[in-house]
Amino acid sequence: MRPTPHKSLAAAACAAAALAAVSLPATPASAQAPRADACTPAQVVANGGFESGTSPWTQSSTSVITDRTGESAHGGTHFAWLNGVGSTHTDTLSQSVTIPSGCGKATLTFWLHIDTAETTSSTAYDKLTAKIGSTTLATYSNLDKNTGYVQKSFDVSGFAGQTVDVAFTGTEDYSLQTSFVIDDVALDTSGGSTPPADSTRTPAAPSYNVSLTSNASGNGWTGHESATFTNASSTALSEVYLRLWDNYHGTCSAMPITVGNVTGGTAGALSVGCTALKIDLPTPLPQGQSATIGFDLGISVPDGADRFGADGAFNNIGNALPVLAIRDAAGWHLDPYTNNGESFYSLAADFKVTLDHPTGLLVPATGTSVDTPGSSGRTVTTATASKVRDFAWAAGPFSKISGTSPAGTAINIYSVSGISSSDAQSMLATAKSAVDTHAARFGAYPYGELDAVIDNNYWFGGMEYPGFVLDLVSTTALTHEIGHQWWYGIVGDDEYNNPWLDEAFADYSTDLAQNKTGTNCWNSVSWASSAEKITNSMAYWDAHSSRYSTVVYGYGKCALHDLRRVLGDSVMAKLLKDYATSHWYGVSTTAEFKAAAQAATSTDLTSFWTQHRIDG
C-alpha cells in the first residue's frame, strides 16, 4: 500500500448486521492464541480503567485520576487526565507490574485522547512520554491532537520475568493548555515461551476452494469455503487459525465476515478483535499429513472507498476471504489489523473462486477469470490463481479497457464513474510499462492477467493484491503497486513485523522504473528518536504513524540506493534478481537479505547496516 499525505485513519462505518451464520464466542481484541501450555494468559495491570479508586496507581496529584467535567472516559466514568493547566506543569502516573516469565508474548495497550489550545502545526510544546521500566515506548505532543480516543499498542515481551513500572509523564510549557487523557490501560500476556520443535512455517501448501453468490448490488456475498493444507512441521498441529481480517471494519457484534457450520474441526473463540478464529482439529495432524476444513461464509461490504468498502456502486473486496495463519518458531502469528499499513503474512496458496453475480456487475479478481452464463440475468465468474498469498476482487458497473504488455501480460483497467477515458488509457500504458520493467529486473510475471481498479476516492493511495491492485490515477503509485507483485506477492514477507521488506523494495523498484537514482537522498535523513529504525514493526509505526511513510518508504528506498552505490549497479541488480529467484513463492527476512548482500561483496557491510538502522 502506498499511503497518501494527510490521510484519514478512520475506518469505514460498521457493516450491516452479519449475514446468517453460527454465532461464535468472542474474546477481547488484545487476546492472543496460546503458544504453549506453560503460559496462563493474564492481564497484569490492575484498575486499568480507573473505576476502582486510585490504587495501585501512583499519581503526582489527586486530580490526575478523575471523573471531572471537561474530558470524558473511553469506558466507564473515570480516566487519567494529565496536564491541561496552560502553564508550566508536570503530571505523572505509574503502576508497578510483574510480567510472568512463562509467557512468550506481552502487549501493553492504552487509549489516548489529546486536545490542545496550541495552534502550531510544527512545534511540540507539550509532551507525554510513555515508558516501561527505563525504556521509552513513545512520546506524544500537542501535534498529535485528535478528536477522540486512539488505542496505542506496544510489544513488551522483552520484559518477561521482570517487575517494572508502567509510567506516563506529561509536561506543559508556560502557556496554552494540552490535555493528555488516558484510559483502559492493559498489559496482556499470552503464549508459552517454548516454541515449536522447528522453525518450519506451517500449515503449508494451502489450497482454497470458494463458491459465493452476491446480492443485487455486489456488497453482500454468501457461500462456502474450504481450505486444504499440510503440516510441514515436525510438531503436530492440534489447531489452526483463520484470519478474518476485515472484521476490523466492523464490530464483534456486527461482523462483516461471518463463519459458520465448520467441518473438519471445531470452531473455538474469536480473538484479536474478532479477526482470528481458532479451529481445533479432531486429532493432532502429524508432519507430512494433510487435512481439510470447511465453513459457510458471509461477507457484508461496508460503505467507504477503502480496500474493503463500497464507493457508491463500486465494491472493493480485499482481505475478505479467510486465510490460514502461519505458525513458525515464534508460534502462531496473530498480529492485529493495521489500517496504517499491512498486517498480512501468509504462504503461497492455490485459489479457485467462483463468484455468482448480476451480469451488470463486472468482477475483476486475482488470477485468471472465465465468465459463463448463470441463472437469469446473472454471470458466474470463475477465477483461478496459483501460488498467491491472498485473493481479492471487486464488483461494480466499471468501465473496462484492456491491452497486452509488449512482453505478453494481459492488462485490464477497471474505472469507476468519473475517471476519464484519457486517464484510463494513461493507466493502461503505465501498467504495461511497469509490469514489463519489473519483470525484466526481478523475473517474469507469473500471475497471468493483471487487473487494476482505478478510483480517485481512495484515501490510502493504492493497495496491492496478487494480480489485482487498487489505485488512484497516478503513474508513480500504480508503478509502486505493480512492484508489489514481486515484493510481497512473489517474494513474501511478514508485513506486520517487517514492513520495509515489501514497501521499501517496491518504492526502490519504482524509482528504478522511473530512472530515479536517489542521489543524495540519505543526506536529508533526520531520525525522530534513537528507537526509530527502518526495520521497525507495524506495532511501532502504529504508535508513530506520522513517521511511517517517511522512514519505511523514504529512508528504506534511500538505504537500498545507498547499498547499490556500495555494491555497484550491476552487482546490486544481480543481487535482487538472484534474491527474488531464491525466494520465489517463499518468504524473505531481513537477516536473509543482509546475508545475501554481504555475500555479494568483499566490503564489510556491518557499519552500513548500523548507519542505515537496518536490524535483524
CSV table of C-alpha atoms in Angstrom, one decimal, residues 86-410:
chain,number,residue,atom,x,y,z
A,86,GLY,CA,-2.0,26.0,30.5
A,87,SER,CA,1.2,26.9,32.5
A,88,THR,CA,4.5,25.2,33.2
A,89,HIS,CA,3.4,21.9,34.8
A,90,THR,CA,4.3,18.2,35.1
A,91,ASP,CA,2.0,15.3,35.9
A,92,THR,CA,3.0,11.7,36.4
A,93,LEU,CA,1.1,8.4,36.6
A,94,SER,CA,2.7,5.0,37.2
A,95,GLN,CA,2.0,1.4,38.4
A,96,SER,CA,4.4,-1.4,39.2
A,97,VAL,CA,3.6,-4.6,37.3
A,98,THR,CA,5.1,-8.1,37.2
A,99,ILE,CA,5.2,-9.7,33.7
A,100,PRO,CA,5.2,-13.5,34.0
A,101,SER,CA,8.4,-15.3,32.7
A,102,GLY,CA,6.4,-18.3,31.3
A,103,CYS,CA,4.7,-16.3,28.6
A,104,GLY,CA,6.2,-15.5,25.2
A,105,LYS,CA,4.1,-12.5,24.4
A,106,ALA,CA,3.3,-9.4,26.4
A,107,THR,CA,1.4,-6.4,24.9
A,108,LEU,CA,0.9,-3.0,26.6
A,109,THR,CA,-2.2,-1.1,25.3
A,110,PHE,CA,-3.9,2.1,26.4
A,111,TRP,CA,-6.4,4.5,24.9
A,112,LEU,CA,-5.2,8.1,24.5
A,113,HIS,CA,-7.0,11.3,23.7
A,114,ILE,CA,-5.1,14.6,23.2
A,115,ASP,CA,-6.7,18.0,22.9
A,116,THR,CA,-4.8,21.3,22.9
A,117,ALA,CA,-5.1,25.1,22.7
A,118,GLU,CA,-1.8,25.2,20.8
A,119,THR,CA,-2.2,26.4,17.2
A,120,THR,CA,1.2,25.4,15.9
A,121,SER,CA,1.5,22.6,13.3
A,122,SER,CA,5.2,22.2,13.7
A,123,THR,CA,6.4,22.6,17.3
A,124,ALA,CA,5.9,20.1,20.1
A,125,TYR,CA,5.5,22.4,23.1
A,126,ASP,CA,3.7,20.0,25.4
A,127,LYS,CA,4.6,16.3,25.7
A,128,LEU,CA,3.5,13.0,27.1
A,129,THR,CA,6.1,10.2,27.5
A,130,ALA,CA,5.0,6.5,27.9
A,131,LYS,CA,7.7,4.2,29.5
A,132,ILE,CA,8.1,0.7,30.8
A,133,GLY,CA,10.9,0.4,33.2
A,134,SER,CA,13.7,2.7,31.9
A,135,THR,CA,12.6,2.2,28.2
A,136,THR,CA,10.7,5.0,26.5
A,137,LEU,CA,7.9,3.4,24.3
A,138,ALA,CA,6.6,6.6,22.7
A,139,THR,CA,6.4,10.4,23.1
A,140,TYR,CA,3.3,12.3,22.1
A,141,SER,CA,2.7,16.0,21.9
A,142,ASN,CA,0.3,18.7,21.1
A,143,LEU,CA,1.0,17.9,17.4
A,144,ASP,CA,-0.8,14.5,18.0
A,145,LYS,CA,-4.1,16.1,18.9
A,146,ASN,CA,-7.2,14.1,18.0
A,147,THR,CA,-10.9,14.3,18.2
A,148,GLY,CA,-11.4,11.0,20.1
A,149,TYR,CA,-9.5,8.2,21.7
A,150,VAL,CA,-6.9,6.2,19.8
A,151,GLN,CA,-5.6,2.9,21.1
A,152,LYS,CA,-1.8,2.6,21.4
A,153,SER,CA,-0.1,-0.8,21.4
A,154,PHE,CA,3.4,-1.9,22.3
A,155,ASP,CA,5.2,-5.3,22.3
A,156,VAL,CA,6.9,-5.5,25.7
A,157,SER,CA,7.7,-9.2,25.6
A,158,GLY,CA,11.3,-8.4,26.3
A,159,PHE,CA,10.3,-7.6,29.9
A,160,ALA,CA,9.0,-11.1,30.7
A,161,GLY,CA,10.1,-12.2,34.2
A,162,GLN,CA,10.6,-8.6,35.4
A,163,THR,CA,8.8,-6.3,37.7
A,164,VAL,CA,8.8,-2.9,36.1
A,165,ASP,CA,6.8,0.4,36.3
A,166,VAL,CA,4.4,1.4,33.6
A,167,ALA,CA,4.7,5.1,33.7
A,168,PHE,CA,3.3,8.2,32.0
A,169,THR,CA,4.8,11.7,32.3
A,170,GLY,CA,3.1,14.8,30.9
A,171,THR,CA,4.8,18.2,30.6
A,172,GLU,CA,3.4,21.6,29.6
A,173,ASP,CA,5.3,24.8,28.9
A,174,TYR,CA,4.3,28.2,30.1
A,175,SER,CA,1.1,28.8,28.1
A,176,LEU,CA,-1.7,27.3,26.1
A,177,GLN,CA,-3.0,24.0,27.6
A,178,THR,CA,-2.6,20.5,26.2
A,179,SER,CA,-4.6,17.7,27.9
A,180,PHE,CA,-3.3,14.1,27.7
A,181,VAL,CA,-6.2,11.8,28.7
A,182,ILE,CA,-5.5,8.1,29.2
A,183,ASP,CA,-8.0,5.3,29.9
A,184,ASP,CA,-8.3,1.5,29.8
A,185,VAL,CA,-4.6,0.6,30.3
A,186,ALA,CA,-3.9,-3.1,29.9
A,187,LEU,CA,-0.9,-5.4,29.7
A,188,ASP,CA,-1.9,-8.8,28.3
A,189,THR,CA,0.4,-11.8,28.5
A,190,SER,CA,0.0,-14.9,26.4
A,191,GLY,CA,1.9,-17.6,24.6
A,192,GLY,CA,4.2,-20.1,26.2
A,193,SER,CA,8.0,-19.4,25.8
A,194,THR,CA,8.6,-22.9,24.4
A,195,PRO,CA,8.5,-22.6,20.6
A,196,PRO,CA,7.6,-25.5,18.3
A,197,ALA,CA,10.3,-28.0,17.7
A,198,ASP,CA,11.4,-26.4,14.5
A,199,SER,CA,11.1,-23.1,12.6
A,200,THR,CA,9.2,-24.6,9.7
A,201,ARG,CA,6.3,-22.4,8.5
A,202,THR,CA,3.1,-24.3,8.7
A,203,PRO,CA,0.3,-25.1,7.7
A,204,ALA,CA,1.9,-25.4,4.3
A,205,ALA,CA,0.7,-25.7,0.7
A,206,PRO,CA,-2.8,-24.3,1.3
A,207,SER,CA,-5.5,-24.7,-1.3
A,208,TYR,CA,-8.7,-22.8,-1.1
A,209,ASN,CA,-11.9,-23.6,-2.9
A,210,VAL,CA,-14.6,-20.9,-2.6
A,211,SER,CA,-18.1,-20.5,-4.0
A,212,LEU,CA,-20.0,-17.3,-3.4
A,213,THR,CA,-23.2,-15.7,-4.6
A,214,SER,CA,-23.8,-11.9,-4.4
A,215,ASN,CA,-26.8,-9.8,-3.8
A,216,ALA,CA,-28.0,-7.4,-6.5
A,217,SER,CA,-25.5,-4.6,-5.6
A,218,GLY,CA,-22.5,-6.8,-5.1
A,219,ASN,CA,-21.9,-5.7,-1.4
A,220,GLY,CA,-23.2,-8.9,0.1
A,221,TRP,CA,-21.9,-12.4,-0.6
A,222,THR,CA,-22.8,-15.8,0.9
A,223,GLY,CA,-21.5,-19.2,0.2
A,224,HIS,CA,-18.9,-21.8,1.3
A,225,GLU,CA,-15.1,-22.0,1.5
A,226,SER,CA,-12.8,-25.0,2.1
A,227,ALA,CA,-9.1,-25.0,2.9
A,228,THR,CA,-6.8,-28.0,2.5
A,229,PHE,CA,-3.4,-27.8,4.0
A,230,THR,CA,-0.4,-30.0,5.0
A,231,ASN,CA,1.6,-29.9,8.3
A,232,ALA,CA,5.2,-29.3,7.2
A,233,SER,CA,6.5,-29.1,10.8
A,234,SER,CA,7.8,-31.9,12.9
A,235,THR,CA,5.5,-30.6,15.6
A,236,ALA,CA,1.9,-31.9,15.2
A,237,LEU,CA,-0.8,-29.4,14.5
A,238,SER,CA,-3.6,-29.6,17.1
A,239,GLU,CA,-5.3,-26.5,15.8
A,240,VAL,CA,-5.3,-23.9,13.0
A,241,TYR,CA,-6.3,-20.3,12.9
A,242,LEU,CA,-8.3,-18.5,10.3
A,243,ARG,CA,-7.7,-14.7,9.8
A,244,LEU,CA,-10.9,-12.9,9.3
A,245,TRP,CA,-9.1,-9.6,8.6
A,246,ASP,CA,-12.0,-7.5,7.6
A,247,ASN,CA,-13.8,-7.8,10.9
A,248,TYR,CA,-11.6,-4.8,11.8
A,249,HIS,CA,-14.0,-2.8,9.7
A,250,GLY,CA,-17.0,-3.7,11.9
A,251,THR,CA,-17.5,-4.8,15.5
A,252,CYS,CA,-17.7,-8.2,17.2
A,253,SER,CA,-21.4,-7.8,17.5
A,254,ALA,CA,-21.8,-6.8,13.8
A,255,MET,CA,-19.0,-8.6,11.9
A,256,PRO,CA,-18.6,-8.0,8.2
A,257,ILE,CA,-17.1,-11.5,7.9
A,258,THR,CA,-19.0,-14.4,9.4
A,259,VAL,CA,-18.1,-18.0,9.5
A,260,GLY,CA,-20.4,-20.9,10.5
A,261,ASN,CA,-21.1,-24.6,10.2
A,262,VAL,CA,-17.4,-25.5,10.4
A,263,THR,CA,-16.5,-29.0,9.3
A,264,GLY,CA,-13.1,-30.8,9.7
A,265,GLY,CA,-12.6,-29.2,13.1
A,266,THR,CA,-14.3,-27.4,16.0
A,267,ALA,CA,-14.7,-23.7,16.0
A,268,GLY,CA,-13.2,-22.1,19.1
A,269,ALA,CA,-13.2,-18.5,20.3
A,270,LEU,CA,-12.7,-15.4,18.1
A,271,SER,CA,-9.8,-13.3,19.3
A,272,VAL,CA,-7.7,-10.3,18.2
A,273,GLY,CA,-10.7,-8.0,17.7
A,274,CYS,CA,-12.6,-11.0,16.1
A,275,THR,CA,-10.0,-11.2,13.3
A,276,ALA,CA,-8.7,-14.6,14.4
A,277,LEU,CA,-10.8,-17.8,14.7
A,278,LYS,CA,-9.3,-20.9,16.3
A,279,ILE,CA,-10.3,-24.2,14.8
A,280,ASP,CA,-9.4,-27.3,16.9
A,281,LEU,CA,-8.6,-30.3,14.7
A,282,PRO,CA,-10.2,-33.7,15.5
A,283,THR,CA,-6.8,-35.2,16.2
A,284,PRO,CA,-3.2,-33.8,16.0
A,285,LEU,CA,-2.0,-33.6,12.5
A,286,PRO,CA,1.5,-35.2,12.1
A,287,GLN,CA,4.2,-33.9,9.8
A,288,GLY,CA,3.5,-34.6,6.1
A,289,GLN,CA,-0.2,-35.2,6.7
A,290,SER,CA,-3.0,-33.2,5.1
A,291,ALA,CA,-6.4,-32.1,6.3
A,292,THR,CA,-9.4,-30.0,5.1
A,293,ILE,CA,-11.6,-27.7,6.9
A,294,GLY,CA,-14.8,-26.1,5.5
A,295,PHE,CA,-17.3,-23.5,6.5
A,296,ASP,CA,-20.1,-21.3,5.4
A,297,LEU,CA,-19.0,-17.8,4.7
A,298,GLY,CA,-20.8,-14.4,4.7
A,299,ILE,CA,-19.3,-11.1,3.5
A,300,SER,CA,-21.0,-7.8,4.1
A,301,VAL,CA,-19.1,-4.9,2.5
A,302,PRO,CA,-19.3,-1.6,4.5
A,303,ASP,CA,-19.6,1.8,2.9
A,304,GLY,CA,-16.4,3.7,2.2
A,305,ALA,CA,-13.8,3.9,-0.5
A,306,ASP,CA,-11.5,1.5,1.3
A,307,ARG,CA,-9.6,-1.6,0.3
A,308,PHE,CA,-12.6,-3.3,1.9
A,309,GLY,CA,-15.5,-1.0,1.2
A,310,ALA,CA,-18.1,0.3,-1.2
A,311,ASP,CA,-17.5,3.6,-3.0
A,312,GLY,CA,-21.1,4.0,-4.1
A,313,ALA,CA,-22.0,1.2,-6.5
A,314,PHE,CA,-18.3,0.1,-6.7
A,315,ASN,CA,-17.3,-2.6,-4.1
A,316,ASN,CA,-13.7,-3.4,-3.2
A,317,ILE,CA,-13.4,-6.8,-1.5
A,318,GLY,CA,-9.8,-7.1,-0.3
A,319,ASN,CA,-8.7,-9.5,2.5
A,320,ALA,CA,-12.3,-10.7,2.9
A,321,LEU,CA,-11.6,-14.4,2.3
A,322,PRO,CA,-10.4,-16.2,5.5
A,323,VAL,CA,-6.9,-17.5,5.1
A,324,LEU,CA,-4.8,-19.7,7.4
A,325,ALA,CA,-2.4,-18.0,9.9
A,326,ILE,CA,1.2,-19.2,10.0
A,327,ARG,CA,2.9,-21.0,12.8
A,328,ASP,CA,6.7,-20.9,13.0
A,329,ALA,CA,9.4,-20.8,15.6
A,330,ALA,CA,7.8,-17.7,17.2
A,331,GLY,CA,4.4,-19.5,17.5
A,332,TRP,CA,1.2,-18.5,15.8
A,333,HIS,CA,1.3,-15.2,14.0
A,334,LEU,CA,-1.9,-13.5,15.2
A,335,ASP,CA,-1.0,-9.8,14.9
A,336,PRO,CA,-3.7,-7.2,14.9
A,337,TYR,CA,-5.0,-5.5,11.8
A,338,THR,CA,-3.4,-2.2,11.0
A,339,ASN,CA,-5.1,0.5,8.9
A,340,ASN,CA,-1.7,2.3,8.6
A,341,GLY,CA,-0.1,-0.4,6.5
A,342,GLU,CA,-0.5,-4.1,6.3
A,343,SER,CA,-0.6,-7.0,8.8
A,344,PHE,CA,-0.8,-9.8,6.3
A,345,TYR,CA,1.5,-12.8,6.4
A,346,SER,CA,0.5,-15.9,4.5
A,347,LEU,CA,2.1,-18.6,2.5
A,348,ALA,CA,1.7,-19.0,-1.3
A,349,ALA,CA,-1.5,-20.9,-2.0
A,350,ASP,CA,-3.8,-22.0,-4.8
A,351,PHE,CA,-7.3,-20.5,-5.1
A,352,LYS,CA,-10.3,-21.5,-7.1
A,353,VAL,CA,-13.1,-18.9,-6.5
A,354,THR,CA,-16.5,-19.0,-8.1
A,355,LEU,CA,-18.4,-15.7,-8.0
A,356,ASP,CA,-22.1,-15.7,-9.0
A,357,HIS,CA,-23.2,-12.1,-9.6
A,358,PRO,CA,-25.6,-10.0,-11.6
A,359,THR,CA,-24.5,-9.7,-15.2
A,360,GLY,CA,-24.5,-5.9,-14.9
A,361,LEU,CA,-21.6,-6.1,-12.4
A,362,LEU,CA,-18.1,-6.6,-13.7
A,363,VAL,CA,-15.9,-8.6,-11.3
A,364,PRO,CA,-12.2,-8.1,-11.7
A,365,ALA,CA,-10.3,-10.6,-9.5
A,366,THR,CA,-7.0,-12.2,-8.6
A,367,GLY,CA,-5.9,-14.8,-11.1
A,368,THR,CA,-7.3,-15.7,-14.5
A,369,SER,CA,-11.1,-15.3,-14.8
A,370,VAL,CA,-13.6,-17.0,-17.1
A,371,ASP,CA,-17.2,-15.9,-17.3
A,372,THR,CA,-20.1,-18.3,-18.0
A,373,PRO,CA,-23.8,-17.6,-18.1
A,374,GLY,CA,-25.6,-18.2,-14.8
A,375,SER,CA,-29.3,-18.1,-14.0
A,376,SER,CA,-31.5,-15.4,-15.5
A,377,GLY,CA,-29.6,-12.1,-15.5
A,378,ARG,CA,-26.6,-13.5,-13.7
A,379,THR,CA,-23.0,-14.4,-14.6
A,380,VAL,CA,-20.6,-16.9,-13.0
A,381,THR,CA,-17.0,-15.7,-12.8
A,382,THR,CA,-14.6,-18.4,-12.0
A,383,ALA,CA,-11.1,-17.2,-11.1
A,384,THR,CA,-8.2,-19.5,-10.6
A,385,ALA,CA,-4.8,-18.5,-9.2
A,386,SER,CA,-1.7,-20.5,-8.3
A,387,LYS,CA,0.9,-19.6,-5.7
A,388,VAL,CA,-0.7,-16.4,-4.5
A,389,ARG,CA,-0.8,-15.2,-0.9
A,390,ASP,CA,-4.3,-13.7,-1.0
A,391,PHE,CA,-7.3,-13.3,-3.2
A,392,ALA,CA,-9.2,-10.1,-3.8
A,393,TRP,CA,-11.9,-8.9,-6.1
A,394,ALA,CA,-14.2,-6.0,-6.9
A,395,ALA,CA,-17.8,-5.8,-8.1
A,396,GLY,CA,-19.5,-2.9,-9.8
A,397,PRO,CA,-20.6,-1.3,-13.1
A,398,PHE,CA,-17.0,-0.5,-14.0
A,399,SER,CA,-15.8,0.8,-17.4
A,400,LYS,CA,-13.2,-1.6,-18.7
A,401,ILE,CA,-10.4,-1.3,-21.2
A,402,SER,CA,-7.8,-4.0,-21.9
A,403,GLY,CA,-4.4,-4.4,-23.6
A,404,THR,CA,-1.3,-6.6,-23.6
A,405,SER,CA,2.2,-5.5,-22.5
A,406,PRO,CA,5.0,-5.9,-25.0
A,407,ALA,CA,6.2,-9.0,-23.1
A,408,GLY,CA,2.7,-10.6,-23.3
A,409,THR,CA,0.9,-9.8,-20.0
A,410,ALA,CA,-2.8,-9.2,-20.3
